[in-house]
Amino acid sequence: MELSERLELLRQTDTISGETCVQLQKLIVKTQSKWGLQLREDNAAALITHLAMARERILKGESTAPLDKAILQEIQDSPCYARAVVIVQGWNTFLGNLLPEAEQGYLLLHVCTLLGQEENTDA
């Protein structure tokens, strides 16, 4: 399964809207072209699903609890953190600045994990 197929399945089951599906498909392409990070099913399925669900929650006025402070501190200490912040802030801009701080924390966790895996693969 490809990420686009995952998003389409979420749309077909009315888990996400058609607009969210299209937005996230564009975001996947932009992430590769602008930030040099390739999002694929094998490395980013959970991340894309989380982001799609987060967008739907936000549009419905729902919120989520912030990430545990100890986990957030661990992320901030990661060598991948600065690049992850640039990517998540870029995503937030692309999505119309709708991501609250709590959601950004979870996305930073996902992106730092992905970047760490990318570095280990390249080493």
Backbone as JSON, one array per atom type, in Angstrom:
{
  "sequence": "MELSERLELLRQTDTISGETCVQLQKLIVKTQSKWGLQLREDNAAALITHLAMARERILKGESTAPLDKAILQEIQDSPCYARAVVIVQGWNTFLGNLLPEAEQGYLLLHVCTLLGQEENTDA",
  "N": [[0.85, -1.18, 0.0], [0.51, 2.22, -0.76], [1.17, 5.56, 0.5], [-0.68, 7.35, -0.58], [-2.75, 5.62, -1.2], [-3.45, 4.78, 1.35], [-4.45, 7.2, 2.4], [-6.59, 7.55, 0.67], [-8.17, 5.35, 1.34], [-8.85, 6.04, 3.98], [-10.4, 8.24, 3.35], [-12.46, 7.07, 1.85], [-13.75, 5.59, 3.79], [-14.92, 7.52, 5.24], [-13.42, 8.56, 7.29], [-11.66, 10.6, 7.06], [-11.97, 13.79, 5.41], [-12.53, 14.58, 1.91], [-11.12, 16.87, 1.28], [-9.08, 16.91, 3.23], [-7.74, 14.61, 2.45], [-6.74, 15.33, -0.11], [-5.17, 17.56, 0.61], [-3.2, 16.35, 2.25], [-2.0, 14.59, 0.45], [-0.8, 16.42, -1.29], [0.92, 17.57, 0.56], [2.69, 15.49, 1.11], [4.14, 15.33, -1.29], [5.25, 17.92, -1.33], [6.84, 17.81, 0.95], [8.92, 16.16, 0.18], [10.01, 17.64, -2.0], [10.57, 20.21, -0.93], [11.77, 19.89, 1.65], [13.36, 17.7, 1.42], [12.7, 15.21, 2.43], [11.59, 12.04, 2.13], [8.47, 10.7, 2.26], [7.08, 7.65, 2.84], [5.08, 4.65, 2.68], [6.33, 2.67, 4.24], [7.89, 4.11, 6.03], [6.44, 6.22, 7.04], [3.74, 5.8, 7.6], [2.27, 5.84, 10.06], [2.73, 8.5, 10.83], [1.53, 10.04, 8.74], [-1.11, 9.16, 8.93], [-1.67, 10.04, 11.54], [-1.38, 12.83, 11.16], [-3.42, 13.35, 9.3], [-5.7, 12.6, 10.79], [-5.41, 14.4, 12.9], [-5.81, 16.86, 11.59], [-8.51, 16.58, 10.92], [-9.64, 16.41, 13.51], [-9.02, 18.95, 14.51], [-10.42, 20.63, 12.76], [-12.96, 19.98, 13.55], [-13.07, 21.16, 15.97], [-12.03, 19.81, 18.11], [-9.65, 18.87, 20.63], [-6.36, 17.82, 21.71], [-4.45, 16.26, 24.31], [-1.4, 17.71, 25.51], [1.92, 16.62, 24.6], [3.84, 14.57, 26.78], [6.01, 16.22, 29.05], [8.6, 15.25, 29.57], [9.08, 13.59, 27.42], [8.93, 15.45, 25.37], [11.16, 17.0, 26.05], [13.17, 15.15, 25.57], [12.95, 14.89, 22.81], [13.66, 17.49, 22.07], [16.32, 17.44, 22.73], [17.38, 15.9, 20.79], [19.52, 15.34, 17.96], [18.21, 15.68, 15.59], [16.25, 17.51, 15.97], [16.18, 20.33, 15.24], [15.9, 20.3, 12.43], [13.5, 18.9, 12.28], [11.73, 20.72, 13.46], [11.71, 22.77, 11.54], [10.46, 21.41, 9.43], [7.94, 20.66, 10.56], [6.92, 23.21, 11.2], [6.77, 24.22, 8.63], [4.85, 22.49, 7.56], [2.69, 23.28, 9.13], [2.32, 25.92, 8.24], [1.67, 25.37, 5.56], [-0.75, 24.07, 5.97], [-2.38, 26.12, 6.74], [-1.84, 27.28, 9.2], [-3.13, 25.89, 11.29], [-2.44, 24.02, 13.18], [-2.34, 23.33, 16.53], [-0.14, 23.86, 19.37], [0.05, 21.47, 20.9], [-0.53, 19.42, 19.04], [1.57, 19.86, 17.29], [3.71, 19.05, 18.86], [3.39, 16.24, 18.96], [3.73, 15.69, 16.25], [6.34, 16.51, 15.93], [7.61, 14.52, 17.39], [7.07, 12.26, 15.76], [8.39, 13.09, 13.37], [11.06, 13.5, 14.22], [11.68, 10.86, 14.93], [11.47, 9.64, 12.41], [13.48, 11.05, 11.01], [15.69, 10.28, 12.49], [15.74, 7.55, 11.91], [16.24, 7.74, 9.21], [18.82, 8.84, 9.2], [20.24, 6.74, 10.41], [19.98, 4.82, 8.45], [21.39, 5.97, 6.37], [23.93, 5.96, 7.37]],
  "CA": [[0.0, 0.0, 0.0], [1.2, 3.51, -0.8], [0.53, 6.55, 1.37], [-1.87, 7.9, -1.25], [-3.8, 4.61, -1.04], [-3.86, 4.87, 2.76], [-5.3, 8.38, 2.53], [-7.83, 7.29, -0.07], [-8.96, 4.42, 2.16], [-9.4, 6.85, 5.07], [-11.45, 9.07, 2.78], [-13.58, 6.2, 1.45], [-14.45, 5.15, 5.01], [-15.37, 8.76, 5.88], [-12.59, 8.86, 8.46], [-11.18, 11.95, 6.75], [-12.68, 14.42, 4.31], [-11.83, 14.66, 0.63], [-10.19, 18.0, 1.34], [-7.92, 16.46, 3.99], [-7.05, 13.64, 1.59], [-6.02, 16.09, -1.14], [-4.15, 18.37, 1.29], [-2.1, 15.5, 2.7], [-1.29, 14.11, -0.74], [0.05, 17.53, -1.7], [1.94, 17.75, 1.58], [3.68, 14.43, 0.92], [4.98, 15.77, -2.41], [5.97, 19.12, -0.9], [7.85, 17.42, 1.94], [10.06, 15.65, -0.59], [10.63, 18.68, -2.82], [11.04, 21.37, -0.16], [12.6, 19.55, 2.8], [14.2, 16.55, 1.1], [12.31, 14.06, 3.23], [10.65, 11.21, 1.39], [7.48, 10.01, 3.09], [6.6, 6.43, 2.19], [4.28, 3.79, 3.54], [7.16, 1.93, 5.19], [8.53, 4.96, 7.03], [5.62, 7.35, 7.5], [2.31, 5.48, 7.65], [1.7, 6.36, 11.32], [2.83, 9.95, 10.79], [0.52, 10.59, 7.84], [-2.41, 8.87, 9.53], [-1.82, 10.97, 12.66], [-1.58, 14.19, 10.65], [-4.76, 13.41, 8.71], [-6.67, 12.57, 11.89], [-5.26, 15.66, 13.64], [-6.48, 17.91, 10.82], [-9.95, 16.39, 11.09], [-9.99, 16.79, 14.9], [-8.92, 20.41, 14.65], [-11.53, 21.23, 12.02], [-14.18, 19.73, 14.34], [-12.96, 21.87, 17.24], [-11.56, 18.9, 19.16], [-8.25, 19.08, 20.98], [-5.65, 16.68, 22.26], [-3.57, 16.61, 25.42], [-0.02, 17.92, 25.06], [2.9, 15.56, 24.77], [4.5, 14.57, 28.08], [7.16, 17.14, 29.05], [9.86, 14.48, 29.53], [9.25, 13.14, 26.03], [9.23, 16.65, 24.6], [12.56, 17.36, 26.32], [14.02, 14.17, 24.86], [12.91, 15.29, 21.39], [14.42, 18.73, 21.93], [17.74, 17.11, 22.86], [17.76, 15.09, 19.63], [20.23, 16.06, 16.9], [17.27, 15.88, 14.48], [15.19, 18.43, 16.4], [16.12, 21.59, 14.48], [15.33, 20.0, 11.11], [12.1, 18.52, 12.51], [10.97, 21.96, 13.71], [11.53, 23.43, 10.24], [9.47, 20.65, 8.66], [6.61, 20.78, 11.18], [6.46, 24.58, 11.01], [6.4, 24.32, 7.22], [3.56, 21.81, 7.42], [1.68, 24.12, 9.75], [2.07, 27.01, 7.3], [0.97, 24.78, 4.41], [-2.12, 23.72, 6.39], [-3.11, 27.32, 7.15], [-1.53, 27.57, 10.61], [-4.2, 25.38, 12.15], [-1.94, 23.03, 14.14], [-2.0, 23.86, 17.85], [1.14, 23.43, 19.93], [-0.01, 20.07, 21.32], [-0.41, 18.57, 17.85], [2.92, 20.02, 16.77], [4.59, 18.21, 19.68], [3.29, 14.86, 18.48], [4.32, 15.63, 14.92], [7.8, 16.58, 16.13], [8.02, 13.18, 17.8], [7.06, 11.43, 14.55], [9.41, 13.53, 12.41], [12.37, 13.18, 14.8], [11.85, 9.42, 14.8], [11.71, 9.38, 11.0], [14.8, 11.58, 10.66], [16.68, 9.41, 13.13], [15.81, 6.32, 11.12], [16.88, 8.12, 7.93], [20.26, 8.99, 9.47], [20.8, 5.41, 10.65], [20.01, 4.13, 7.16], [22.44, 6.6, 5.56], [25.26, 5.79, 7.99]],
  "C": [[0.89, 1.24, 0.0], [0.48, 4.48, 0.14], [-0.72, 7.14, 0.73], [-3.04, 6.92, -1.14], [-4.34, 4.61, 0.39], [-4.82, 6.05, 2.95], [-6.64, 8.17, 1.83], [-8.74, 6.35, 0.71], [-9.6, 5.15, 3.34], [-10.55, 7.73, 4.58], [-12.68, 8.23, 2.45], [-14.39, 5.72, 2.66], [-14.99, 6.34, 5.81], [-14.64, 9.06, 7.19], [-11.99, 10.25, 8.3], [-11.98, 12.48, 5.57], [-11.86, 14.35, 3.03], [-10.8, 15.76, 0.63], [-8.92, 17.61, 2.11], [-7.09, 15.5, 3.16], [-6.18, 14.37, 0.56], [-4.88, 16.89, -0.51], [-2.94, 17.53, 1.68], [-1.34, 14.92, 1.53], [-0.35, 15.18, -1.27], [1.2, 17.73, -0.72], [3.05, 16.7, 1.46], [4.66, 14.83, -0.18], [5.85, 16.96, -2.0], [7.09, 18.78, 0.09], [9.1, 16.9, 1.24], [10.77, 16.8, -1.31], [11.22, 19.83, -2.0], [12.01, 21.01, 0.95], [13.44, 18.29, 2.61], [13.9, 15.31, 1.91], [11.25, 13.28, 2.48], [9.76, 10.45, 2.37], [6.92, 8.85, 2.29], [5.78, 5.63, 3.19], [5.14, 3.13, 4.62], [7.81, 2.8, 6.25], [7.6, 6.01, 7.64], [4.12, 7.06, 7.59], [1.65, 6.06, 8.91], [1.68, 7.88, 11.33], [1.72, 10.56, 9.94], [-0.89, 10.33, 8.38], [-2.68, 9.83, 10.69], [-2.13, 12.38, 12.15], [-2.97, 14.35, 10.04], [-5.84, 13.46, 9.79], [-6.61, 13.87, 12.71], [-5.98, 16.79, 12.91], [-8.0, 17.79, 10.98], [-10.4, 16.8, 12.49], [-10.03, 18.3, 15.05], [-10.1, 21.1, 13.95], [-12.87, 21.04, 12.73], [-14.14, 20.43, 15.69], [-12.51, 21.0, 18.4], [-10.08, 19.18, 19.43], [-7.66, 17.79, 21.53], [-4.75, 17.16, 23.39], [-2.15, 16.81, 24.9], [0.85, 16.69, 25.33], [3.54, 15.69, 26.15], [5.78, 15.41, 28.02], [8.5, 16.41, 28.96], [10.13, 14.0, 28.1], [9.6, 14.33, 25.14], [10.68, 17.08, 24.81], [13.52, 16.42, 25.6], [14.08, 14.5, 23.37], [13.79, 16.52, 21.18], [15.93, 18.5, 22.04], [18.27, 16.3, 21.67], [18.52, 15.93, 18.61], [19.32, 16.36, 15.7], [16.26, 17.0, 14.76], [15.08, 19.68, 15.53], [15.49, 21.37, 13.1], [13.85, 19.64, 11.25], [11.23, 19.75, 12.73], [10.71, 22.68, 12.4], [10.43, 22.73, 9.44], [8.08, 20.83, 9.25], [6.07, 22.2, 11.05], [6.03, 24.82, 9.56], [5.06, 23.65, 6.94], [2.44, 22.68, 7.98], [1.32, 25.29, 8.83], [1.26, 26.51, 6.11], [-0.49, 24.5, 4.74], [-2.89, 24.92, 6.94], [-2.96, 27.66, 8.62], [-2.63, 27.09, 11.56], [-3.71, 24.42, 13.22], [-1.6, 23.68, 15.48], [-0.69, 23.25, 18.36], [1.14, 21.95, 20.33], [0.15, 19.14, 20.13], [1.0, 18.67, 17.26], [3.92, 19.18, 17.56], [4.57, 16.77, 19.22], [3.92, 14.7, 17.1], [5.85, 15.71, 15.0], [8.35, 15.21, 16.54], [8.11, 12.26, 16.58], [8.21, 11.8, 13.61], [10.81, 13.24, 12.95], [12.67, 11.69, 14.68], [12.2, 9.07, 13.35], [13.1, 9.86, 10.58], [15.91, 10.74, 11.28], [16.85, 8.11, 12.36], [16.52, 6.59, 9.79], [18.39, 8.22, 8.12], [20.91, 7.64, 9.68], [20.91, 4.6, 9.37], [21.15, 4.65, 6.29], [23.84, 6.3, 6.09], [25.95, 4.52, 7.52]]
}
